[in-house]
Coordinates of C-alpha atoms in Angstrom, one line a residue:
X1 CA 166.6 -71.4 147.5
X2 CA 165.6 -69.1 144.5
X3 CA 162.6 -71.6 143.9
X4 CA 161.5 -71.4 147.5
X5 CA 161.7 -67.6 147.5
X6 CA 159.7 -67.3 144.4
X7 CA 157.0 -69.6 145.2
X8 CA 156.8 -68.4 148.8
X9 CA 156.1 -64.8 147.4
X10 CA 153.5 -66.2 144.9
X11 CA 151.7 -68.2 147.5
X12 CA 151.3 -65.2 149.8
X13 CA 150.2 -63.2 146.6
X14 CA 147.6 -65.8 145.9
X15 CA 146.2 -66.0 149.5
X16 CA 146.6 -62.3 150.5
X17 CA 147.2 -60.1 147.4
X18 CA 146.9 -56.9 149.3
X19 CA 150.1 -57.6 151.2
X20 CA 152.1 -59.7 148.9
X21 CA 155.8 -58.4 148.5
X22 CA 156.4 -56.7 145.2
X23 CA 158.9 -58.6 143.1
X24 CA 161.7 -56.8 141.3
X25 CA 160.8 -57.7 137.8
X26 CA 162.6 -56.2 134.8
X27 CA 160.6 -53.1 135.0
X28 CA 162.3 -49.8 134.6
X29 CA 159.2 -47.9 135.9
X30 CA 159.1 -49.6 139.3
X31 CA 159.9 -47.6 142.3
X32 CA 163.7 -47.4 143.3
X33 CA 164.0 -48.9 146.8
X34 CA 166.2 -46.6 149.0
X35 CA 167.1 -47.8 152.5
X36 CA 169.4 -46.9 155.4
X37 CA 170.9 -48.2 158.6
X38 CA 169.5 -47.3 162.0
X39 CA 171.4 -44.2 162.9
X40 CA 170.6 -40.4 162.0
X41 CA 173.2 -39.8 159.4
X42 CA 172.2 -42.9 157.4
X43 CA 168.5 -41.8 157.5
X44 CA 169.7 -38.4 156.4
X45 CA 171.8 -39.6 153.4
X46 CA 169.0 -42.1 152.3
X47 CA 166.5 -39.2 152.3
X48 CA 169.0 -37.1 150.3
X49 CA 169.3 -39.9 147.8
X50 CA 165.4 -40.2 147.6
X51 CA 164.8 -36.5 147.0
X52 CA 167.6 -36.3 144.3
X53 CA 166.0 -39.3 142.6
X54 CA 162.6 -37.7 142.8
X55 CA 163.8 -34.4 141.5
X56 CA 165.0 -36.3 138.3
X57 CA 161.5 -37.9 138.0
X58 CA 162.0 -41.3 139.5
X59 CA 159.6 -42.9 141.9
X60 CA 161.0 -43.9 145.2
X61 CA 160.1 -46.5 147.8
X62 CA 161.6 -45.4 151.0
X63 CA 162.5 -48.1 153.6
X64 CA 164.6 -46.3 156.2
X65 CA 166.1 -48.1 159.2
X66 CA 166.3 -51.5 157.7
X67 CA 169.2 -52.7 159.9
X68 CA 172.7 -53.4 160.4
X69 CA 175.5 -53.9 157.7
X70 CA 175.0 -57.7 157.5
X71 CA 171.2 -57.3 156.9
X72 CA 171.6 -54.6 154.3
X73 CA 174.3 -56.8 152.5
X74 CA 171.9 -59.7 152.4
X75 CA 169.1 -57.5 151.0
X76 CA 171.2 -55.5 148.3
X77 CA 173.0 -58.8 147.1
X78 CA 169.6 -60.5 146.7
X79 CA 168.3 -57.4 144.6
X80 CA 165.6 -56.5 147.3
X81 CA 167.0 -53.0 147.6
X82 CA 168.5 -50.7 145.1
X83 CA 170.8 -48.3 147.0
X84 CA 171.7 -47.3 150.5
X85 CA 174.5 -45.1 152.0
X86 CA 177.6 -47.1 153.0
X87 CA 181.1 -46.2 154.2
X88 CA 184.2 -47.5 152.5
X89 CA 185.9 -48.4 155.9
X90 CA 182.8 -50.4 156.8
X91 CA 183.0 -52.3 153.5
X92 CA 186.6 -53.0 153.8
X93 CA 186.6 -54.1 157.5
X94 CA 183.2 -55.4 158.3
X95 CA 182.3 -56.9 155.0
X96 CA 185.6 -58.0 153.4
X97 CA 187.3 -58.5 156.8
X98 CA 190.4 -56.8 155.4
X99 CA 192.8 -54.3 157.1
X100 CA 193.4 -50.9 155.5
X101 CA 196.8 -50.7 153.8
X102 CA 196.5 -47.2 152.4
X103 CA 194.5 -43.9 152.4
X104 CA 190.9 -43.0 151.1
X105 CA 191.7 -43.7 147.5
X106 CA 193.2 -47.0 148.0
X107 CA 190.4 -48.2 150.2
X108 CA 187.7 -47.0 147.8
X109 CA 189.5 -48.8 144.9
X110 CA 189.8 -51.9 146.8
X111 CA 186.0 -52.2 148.0
X112 CA 184.8 -51.1 144.4
X113 CA 186.8 -53.9 142.7
X114 CA 186.0 -56.6 145.1
X115 CA 182.3 -55.8 145.6
X116 CA 181.8 -55.7 141.9
X117 CA 183.8 -59.0 141.2
X118 CA 182.2 -60.8 144.2
X119 CA 178.5 -59.7 144.1
X120 CA 178.2 -57.3 141.2
X121 CA 177.6 -54.3 143.5
X122 CA 178.8 -50.9 142.6
X123 CA 180.2 -48.0 144.7
X124 CA 179.5 -44.6 143.2
X125 CA 182.3 -42.0 143.9
X126 CA 182.3 -40.7 147.5
X127 CA 179.9 -37.9 148.6
X128 CA 182.8 -35.7 149.8
X129 CA 183.1 -36.4 153.5
X130 CA 184.5 -39.0 155.9
X131 CA 182.5 -40.2 158.9
X132 CA 184.9 -42.2 160.9
X133 CA 184.3 -44.2 164.2
X134 CA 185.3 -42.4 167.3
X135 CA 185.4 -43.2 171.0
X136 CA 183.7 -40.6 173.0
X137 CA 183.6 -39.8 176.8
X138 CA 181.9 -37.3 178.9
X139 CA 184.2 -34.3 179.1
X140 CA 184.3 -34.2 182.9
X141 CA 185.2 -37.9 183.1
X142 CA 187.9 -37.6 180.3
X143 CA 189.4 -34.6 182.2
X144 CA 189.5 -36.2 185.5
X145 CA 191.1 -39.3 184.3
X146 CA 193.4 -37.3 182.0
X147 CA 192.3 -39.5 179.0
X148 CA 192.9 -37.9 175.5
X149 CA 193.8 -40.8 173.3
X150 CA 192.9 -44.4 172.7
X151 CA 196.3 -45.4 174.2
X152 CA 195.4 -43.5 177.4
X153 CA 192.0 -45.3 177.3
X154 CA 193.5 -48.6 177.2
X155 CA 195.3 -48.0 180.6
X156 CA 191.9 -47.0 182.2
X157 CA 189.6 -49.4 180.4
X158 CA 189.6 -52.2 183.0
X159 CA 187.9 -49.7 185.5
X160 CA 185.4 -48.3 182.9
X161 CA 182.0 -49.5 181.4
X162 CA 181.5 -49.2 177.7
X163 CA 178.3 -48.9 175.7
X164 CA 178.5 -49.8 172.0
X165 CA 176.1 -50.3 169.1
X166 CA 175.4 -53.8 167.9
X167 CA 177.0 -53.0 164.6
X168 CA 180.4 -52.0 166.5
X169 CA 180.7 -55.1 168.5
X170 CA 182.4 -58.1 167.0
X171 CA 183.8 -56.2 164.0
X172 CA 187.4 -56.2 162.8
X173 CA 187.3 -52.3 162.8
X174 CA 185.2 -52.1 166.1
X175 CA 185.6 -53.5 169.6
X176 CA 187.4 -56.6 168.7
X177 CA 189.9 -54.7 166.6
X178 CA 190.4 -52.1 169.4
X179 CA 191.3 -54.9 171.7
X180 CA 193.9 -56.2 169.3
X181 CA 195.4 -52.9 168.3
X182 CA 195.4 -51.0 171.7
X183 CA 194.7 -53.8 174.2
X184 CA 191.5 -52.1 175.3
X185 CA 189.4 -54.4 177.6
X186 CA 186.5 -52.8 179.5
X187 CA 185.2 -54.0 182.9
X188 CA 181.8 -54.2 181.3
X189 CA 180.3 -53.8 177.8
X190 CA 176.8 -53.1 177.0
X191 CA 174.9 -53.4 173.6
X192 CA 173.0 -50.2 173.1
X193 CA 171.1 -48.6 170.1
X194 CA 172.9 -45.6 168.6
X195 CA 170.6 -42.9 170.0
X196 CA 170.2 -44.7 173.4
X197 CA 173.9 -44.9 174.1
X198 CA 174.2 -41.2 174.3
X199 CA 171.5 -41.0 177.0
X200 CA 173.3 -43.9 178.8
X201 CA 176.5 -41.9 178.7
X202 CA 174.9 -38.8 179.9
X203 CA 173.3 -40.6 182.8
X204 CA 176.6 -42.3 183.9
X205 CA 175.5 -45.7 183.1
X206 CA 178.5 -46.2 180.8
X207 CA 181.7 -44.3 180.6
X208 CA 182.7 -44.8 177.0
X209 CA 180.7 -45.1 173.8
X210 CA 181.4 -45.5 170.0
X211 CA 180.4 -42.4 168.1
X212 CA 180.7 -41.2 164.5
X213 CA 182.9 -38.1 163.9
X214 CA 180.0 -36.1 162.2
X215 CA 177.4 -37.0 164.9
X216 CA 175.4 -33.8 166.0
X217 CA 175.0 -35.5 169.5
X218 CA 178.7 -34.9 170.1
X219 CA 178.2 -31.1 170.5
X220 CA 174.8 -31.6 172.1
X221 CA 176.2 -33.6 174.9
X222 CA 179.6 -31.7 174.9
X223 CA 181.7 -34.9 174.6
X224 CA 185.4 -35.5 174.3
X225 CA 186.6 -37.5 171.2
X226 CA 189.6 -39.4 171.9
X227 CA 192.3 -39.4 169.4
X228 CA 193.1 -42.4 167.4
X229 CA 197.0 -42.1 167.9
X230 CA 197.8 -45.4 166.3
X231 CA 195.7 -44.7 163.1
X232 CA 193.6 -47.8 163.8
X233 CA 190.3 -46.9 162.1
X234 CA 190.5 -47.0 158.4
X235 CA 189.0 -44.2 156.0
X236 CA 185.2 -44.0 156.2
X237 CA 184.3 -42.2 153.2
X238 CA 180.4 -42.1 152.6
X239 CA 179.2 -43.2 149.2
X240 CA 176.1 -44.7 147.5
X241 CA 176.2 -48.6 147.2
X242 CA 174.2 -49.9 144.3
X243 CA 172.7 -53.3 143.6
X244 CA 173.7 -55.0 140.3
X245 CA 170.3 -54.9 138.9
X246 CA 169.8 -51.2 139.7
X247 CA 173.2 -50.2 138.2
X248 CA 172.5 -52.1 135.0
X249 CA 168.9 -51.1 134.4
X250 CA 168.6 -47.5 135.6
X251 CA 171.6 -45.6 134.2
X252 CA 169.6 -42.3 134.3
X253 CA 168.9 -42.9 138.1
X254 CA 172.6 -43.7 138.6
X255 CA 173.5 -40.5 136.8
X256 CA 171.3 -38.6 139.2
X257 CA 173.0 -40.0 142.3
X258 CA 176.4 -39.2 140.7
X259 CA 175.6 -35.6 140.9
X260 CA 176.1 -35.8 144.7
X261 CA 179.7 -37.1 144.3
X262 CA 182.1 -34.7 146.0
X263 CA 179.4 -32.2 146.8
X264 CA 178.7 -32.9 150.5
X265 CA 181.5 -31.5 152.9
X266 CA 181.9 -32.6 156.4
X267 CA 180.7 -29.2 157.7
X268 CA 177.5 -29.5 155.8
X269 CA 176.6 -33.0 156.9
X270 CA 177.5 -32.1 160.5
X271 CA 175.0 -29.2 160.4
X272 CA 172.4 -31.5 158.8
X273 CA 172.9 -34.0 161.7
X274 CA 172.6 -31.3 164.3
X275 CA 169.3 -30.2 162.8
X276 CA 168.1 -33.8 163.3
X277 CA 169.7 -34.9 166.5
X278 CA 170.0 -31.5 168.4
X279 CA 167.2 -29.3 167.0
X280 CA 164.7 -32.1 166.4
X281 CA 163.9 -31.2 162.8
X282 CA 162.4 -33.9 160.6
X283 CA 164.8 -35.9 158.4
X284 CA 163.1 -34.9 155.2
X285 CA 163.5 -31.2 156.1
X286 CA 167.2 -31.7 157.1
X287 CA 167.8 -33.4 153.8
X288 CA 166.1 -30.7 151.9
X289 CA 168.1 -28.0 153.6
X290 CA 171.4 -29.8 152.9
X291 CA 170.6 -30.1 149.2
X292 CA 169.8 -26.4 149.1
X293 CA 173.0 -25.6 150.8
X294 CA 175.1 -27.5 148.3
X295 CA 173.1 -26.1 145.4
X296 CA 171.1 -29.1 144.3
X297 CA 167.7 -28.1 145.7
X298 CA 165.5 -25.2 146.9
X299 CA 164.6 -26.8 150.3
X300 CA 161.1 -27.9 151.6
X301 CA 158.5 -25.5 152.8
X302 CA 159.2 -24.7 156.3
X303 CA 163.1 -25.0 156.1
X304 CA 163.2 -21.3 156.2
X305 CA 162.0 -21.3 159.8
X306 CA 164.8 -20.4 162.3
X307 CA 166.1 -23.8 163.1
X308 CA 167.1 -22.9 166.7
X309 CA 163.7 -21.6 167.4
X310 CA 162.1 -24.8 166.0
X311 CA 164.3 -27.0 168.1
X312 CA 163.5 -25.0 171.3
X313 CA 159.8 -25.2 170.5
X314 CA 159.9 -28.9 169.9
X315 CA 162.1 -29.7 172.9
X316 CA 160.1 -27.6 175.3
X317 CA 156.8 -29.4 174.4
X318 CA 156.1 -32.2 176.9
X319 CA 156.0 -35.5 175.0
X320 CA 152.4 -36.3 175.8
X321 CA 151.1 -32.9 174.7
X322 CA 153.2 -33.1 171.4
X323 CA 152.1 -36.5 170.6
X324 CA 148.4 -35.6 169.4
X325 CA 149.6 -32.8 167.3
X326 CA 152.3 -35.0 165.6
X327 CA 149.9 -37.7 164.9
X328 CA 147.5 -35.2 163.4
X329 CA 150.2 -33.6 161.3
X330 CA 151.2 -37.0 160.1
X331 CA 147.7 -38.5 159.9
X332 CA 147.8 -39.7 156.3
X333 CA 151.1 -41.6 156.8
X334 CA 149.8 -42.9 160.2
X335 CA 146.7 -44.3 158.3
X336 CA 148.9 -45.9 155.8
X337 CA 151.2 -47.4 158.6
X338 CA 148.0 -48.8 160.6
X339 CA 146.6 -50.3 157.3
X340 CA 149.9 -52.0 156.5
X341 CA 150.2 -53.2 160.1
X342 CA 146.7 -54.7 160.2
X343 CA 147.3 -56.4 156.9
X344 CA 150.5 -58.0 158.2
X345 CA 148.6 -59.3 161.3
X346 CA 145.5 -60.5 159.3
X347 CA 147.5 -62.2 156.6
X348 CA 149.8 -64.2 159.2
X349 CA 146.8 -65.0 161.4
X350 CA 144.5 -66.1 158.6
X351 CA 147.3 -68.4 157.4
X352 CA 148.0 -69.7 160.8
X353 CA 144.3 -70.4 161.3
X354 CA 144.1 -72.4 158.0
X355 CA 147.1 -74.5 159.0
X356 CA 146.8 -74.9 162.9
X357 CA 143.1 -75.4 163.3
X358 CA 142.8 -78.6 161.1
X359 CA 146.1 -79.6 162.5
X360 CA 144.9 -79.4 166.0
X361 CA 141.7 -81.4 165.0
X362 CA 143.7 -84.0 163.3
X363 CA 146.0 -84.4 166.3
X364 CA 143.0 -85.6 168.3
X365 CA 143.0 -88.7 166.2
X366 CA 146.8 -89.0 166.3
X367 CA 147.6 -88.3 169.9
X368 CA 151.0 -90.0 169.9
X369 CA 152.1 -87.2 167.5
X370 CA 150.5 -84.4 169.5
X371 CA 153.4 -83.9 172.0
X372 CA 155.9 -83.7 169.1
X373 CA 154.0 -81.2 167.1
X374 CA 153.3 -79.0 170.1
X375 CA 157.0 -79.1 171.1
X376 CA 158.0 -78.0 167.6
X377 CA 155.6 -75.1 167.6
X378 CA 156.9 -74.2 171.1
X379 CA 160.5 -74.2 169.9
X380 CA 159.5 -71.8 167.1
X381 CA 157.9 -69.5 169.7
X382 CA 161.2 -69.3 171.7
X383 CA 163.2 -68.0 168.7
X384 CA 163.7 -64.2 169.2
X385 CA 161.6 -62.2 166.8
X386 CA 164.3 -60.3 165.1
X387 CA 166.4 -63.5 164.6
X388 CA 163.4 -65.2 163.0
X389 CA 162.8 -62.2 160.7
X390 CA 166.5 -62.3 159.8
X391 CA 166.4 -66.1 159.1
X392 CA 163.7 -65.5 156.6
X393 CA 165.6 -62.9 154.3
X394 CA 167.7 -65.5 152.4
X395 CA 164.5 -67.4 151.5
X396 CA 161.9 -64.6 151.0
X397 CA 164.0 -61.5 150.7
X398 CA 162.9 -58.3 152.6
X399 CA 159.5 -56.7 153.0
X400 CA 156.1 -58.2 153.6
X401 CA 156.7 -61.8 152.6
X402 CA 159.3 -62.7 155.3
X403 CA 157.3 -60.6 157.9
X404 CA 154.1 -62.5 157.2
X405 CA 155.9 -65.9 157.1
X406 CA 157.6 -65.0 160.6
X407 CA 154.3 -63.8 162.1
X408 CA 152.6 -66.9 160.8
X409 CA 155.1 -69.4 162.6
X410 CA 154.5 -67.3 165.9
X411 CA 150.8 -67.7 165.5
X412 CA 150.8 -71.5 165.3
X413 CA 151.5 -72.5 168.9
X414 CA 148.4 -70.9 170.6
X415 CA 146.0 -71.8 168.0
X416 CA 147.4 -75.4 167.6
X417 CA 147.5 -76.0 171.3
X418 CA 144.1 -74.5 172.2
X419 CA 142.4 -76.4 169.2
X420 CA 143.8 -79.6 170.3
X421 CA 143.1 -79.1 174.0
X422 CA 139.6 -77.9 173.3
X423 CA 138.7 -80.8 171.1
X424 CA 140.0 -83.6 173.3
X425 CA 138.5 -82.1 176.5
X426 CA 135.2 -81.2 175.0
X427 CA 132.5 -82.7 177.4
X428 CA 133.5 -86.4 177.4
X429 CA 130.1 -87.3 178.6
X430 CA 128.5 -85.7 175.7
X431 CA 130.8 -87.5 173.3
X432 CA 130.1 -90.7 175.1
X433 CA 126.3 -90.2 174.7
X434 CA 126.7 -89.4 171.0
X435 CA 128.6 -92.6 170.4
X436 CA 125.9 -94.6 172.3
X437 CA 123.3 -93.1 169.9
X438 CA 125.4 -94.2 166.9
X439 CA 126.9 -91.0 165.8
X440 CA 129.9 -91.2 163.5
X441 CA 133.4 -89.6 164.3
X442 CA 132.6 -86.9 161.9
X443 CA 129.3 -86.3 163.4
X444 CA 130.7 -86.1 166.8
X445 CA 133.4 -83.7 165.7
X446 CA 131.0 -81.5 163.7
X447 CA 128.1 -81.5 166.2
X448 CA 129.7 -81.9 169.6
X449 CA 133.4 -81.4 169.7
X450 CA 134.0 -78.3 167.6
X451 CA 131.0 -76.4 168.9
X452 CA 132.0 -77.0 172.6
X453 CA 135.7 -76.4 171.9
X454 CA 134.9 -73.1 170.0
X455 CA 135.5 -70.7 173.0
X456 CA 138.8 -72.3 173.7
X457 CA 139.9 -72.2 170.1
X458 CA 138.9 -68.6 169.8
X459 CA 140.9 -67.9 172.9
X460 CA 144.0 -69.3 171.2
X461 CA 143.3 -67.1 168.1
X462 CA 142.9 -64.0 170.3
X463 CA 146.3 -64.7 171.9
X464 CA 147.9 -65.2 168.6
X465 CA 146.4 -61.9 167.3
X466 CA 147.5 -59.9 170.1
X467 CA 151.1 -61.4 170.0
X468 CA 151.2 -60.6 166.2
X469 CA 150.2 -57.0 166.6
X470 CA 153.2 -56.5 169.0
X471 CA 155.6 -58.5 167.1
X472 CA 154.7 -56.9 163.7
X473 CA 156.3 -53.8 164.9
X474 CA 159.6 -55.5 164.5
X475 CA 158.9 -56.0 160.9
X476 CA 160.1 -52.5 160.3
X477 CA 163.7 -53.9 160.6
X478 CA 163.2 -55.8 157.4
X479 CA 161.4 -53.3 155.4
X480 CA 157.8 -54.5 155.8
X481 CA 156.4 -51.2 157.1
X482 CA 153.7 -50.8 159.5
X483 CA 153.7 -49.1 163.0
X484 CA 157.2 -50.3 163.6
X485 CA 158.6 -47.7 161.3
X486 CA 158.0 -44.7 163.7
X487 CA 159.2 -46.8 166.6
X488 CA 162.4 -47.7 164.9
X489 CA 163.1 -44.2 163.6
X490 CA 162.2 -42.7 167.0
X491 CA 164.7 -45.1 168.8
X492 CA 167.4 -44.2 166.2
X493 CA 166.8 -40.4 166.3
X494 CA 166.1 -40.3 170.2
X495 CA 162.7 -38.9 169.6
X496 CA 160.0 -40.1 172.1
X497 CA 157.2 -38.5 170.3
X498 CA 158.0 -40.5 167.3
X499 CA 158.3 -43.6 169.2
X500 CA 154.8 -43.1 170.9
X501 CA 153.3 -42.2 167.5
X502 CA 153.9 -45.9 166.6
X503 CA 153.5 -47.5 170.1
X504 CA 150.2 -46.0 171.1
X505 CA 148.3 -46.9 167.9
X506 CA 149.8 -50.4 168.1
X507 CA 148.6 -50.8 171.6
X508 CA 145.1 -49.4 170.4
X509 CA 145.1 -51.8 167.5
X510 CA 145.7 -54.7 169.8
X511 CA 142.7 -53.8 171.9
X512 CA 140.6 -53.3 168.8
X513 CA 141.6 -56.7 167.3
X514 CA 141.0 -58.5 170.7
X515 CA 137.7 -56.8 171.1
X516 CA 136.7 -57.8 167.6
X517 CA 137.7 -61.3 168.1
X518 CA 135.8 -61.5 171.4
X519 CA 132.7 -60.6 169.5
X520 CA 133.4 -63.4 167.1
X521 CA 134.0 -65.8 170.0
X522 CA 130.6 -64.9 171.4
X523 CA 129.0 -65.7 167.9
X524 CA 130.6 -69.1 167.4
X525 CA 130.1 -70.3 171.1
X526 CA 127.1 -72.6 171.5
X527 CA 124.2 -70.7 173.1
X528 CA 124.3 -72.5 176.3
X529 CA 128.1 -72.1 176.6
X530 CA 127.8 -68.4 175.7
X531 CA 125.1 -67.8 178.4
X532 CA 127.0 -69.6 181.0
X533 CA 130.0 -67.4 180.5
X534 CA 128.1 -64.2 181.0

């Protein structure tokens, strides 16, 4: 596995050095990789970590919104990330599959000991607040049903619909555990992103959601939080979780993060969450304001602006009118995202052309194998994009390498099929005439089949390219960057402007790539074929 991962990255570096994933060599000067899960508070804490590290002179590589607990655990155990904010109850129940038998201290001691013994991971002392899971309902619905506790919810659950984040479903401390502890069984359950589920609750599409006790959205939507009257949920103290390599090699950086221990109270983090979720402030500003509040920073420029005024201004601006200003204000970052996105597409598409085009030509001489080869490529195409990206992580880690590998696999089918089809169907009468004139098979391929098949082959390349531009947005879930970053962040923060700031350039990039390849198609097509297509 290690050999495959190492040589997979080296191969990508040789072919496409501009997009090769950086390896975590024994280099104390390399940027510290800080990431988060896909909800507002995790974004906030990751940014707090990043700003503290930078204040102490350390370079930081931010990769926010990497994914769920399972994905982050794979990445940190493999050394692909250095630190992310985690919760002790999540480590105990979701990772170790254990039930809490004590309070906060006992749970922290347990996860600290087992994580270090099993994976070499290190928990730093908690930040100073707990963010437990909570079940929330619209206040008017809870009042009309007389539901105040989880025991009361159990009696009404068969008549209600629940909407829960993917990370909550199937966990011992989540939906499955609630069914065991309280007998809660909903009429219907739906998997919803953290930010989307609040909107679904407000619109009445679901009746109950999982929330976090420090969520700013609880006050924004005036929700009722149900009491955990049987003490089901374990303590969820927030703390930095460090990789083994980072802990061993960067003691100065670890010391910097330790300065946060016990400093962030629940009221402070709730206010910071409200700045993001209710007032619409950028995560970096909310993190800087939080650090200033606890005496570890002076804030970023602009944080002195009245936050209520900033939130009203942002919320009042129609999305389509706010989008150009947002994109202009973030033009340098947007330029980097577009460049990164384009490199992902070109690297994967180039590799697919190098493999699928000669394979399609070769299948013309091995037609008995063509059906099997096309079926294998077709099966790869049916694997959900996010699942294929996750499958790549154990082999190639996170970042560019697994994203390019997954996009490469998605590109194979249209190029392979169109090459094979174009070659075998290229003017049989012209091929027959060439054979009659004594042309060799190579001459037939070079002078007749490939020139006549060129438009069909280029159509496959164009299809693969457009698919890749869209699919590459999902690469943000594994830290590859690109235009998926603002889309994922916008979904997590319920920010339509941020979503569109990634989606609109991605759509434009797809049109530009298709237009460019259309021009290439006109160049490679034989003159008579090109004129006939006008």
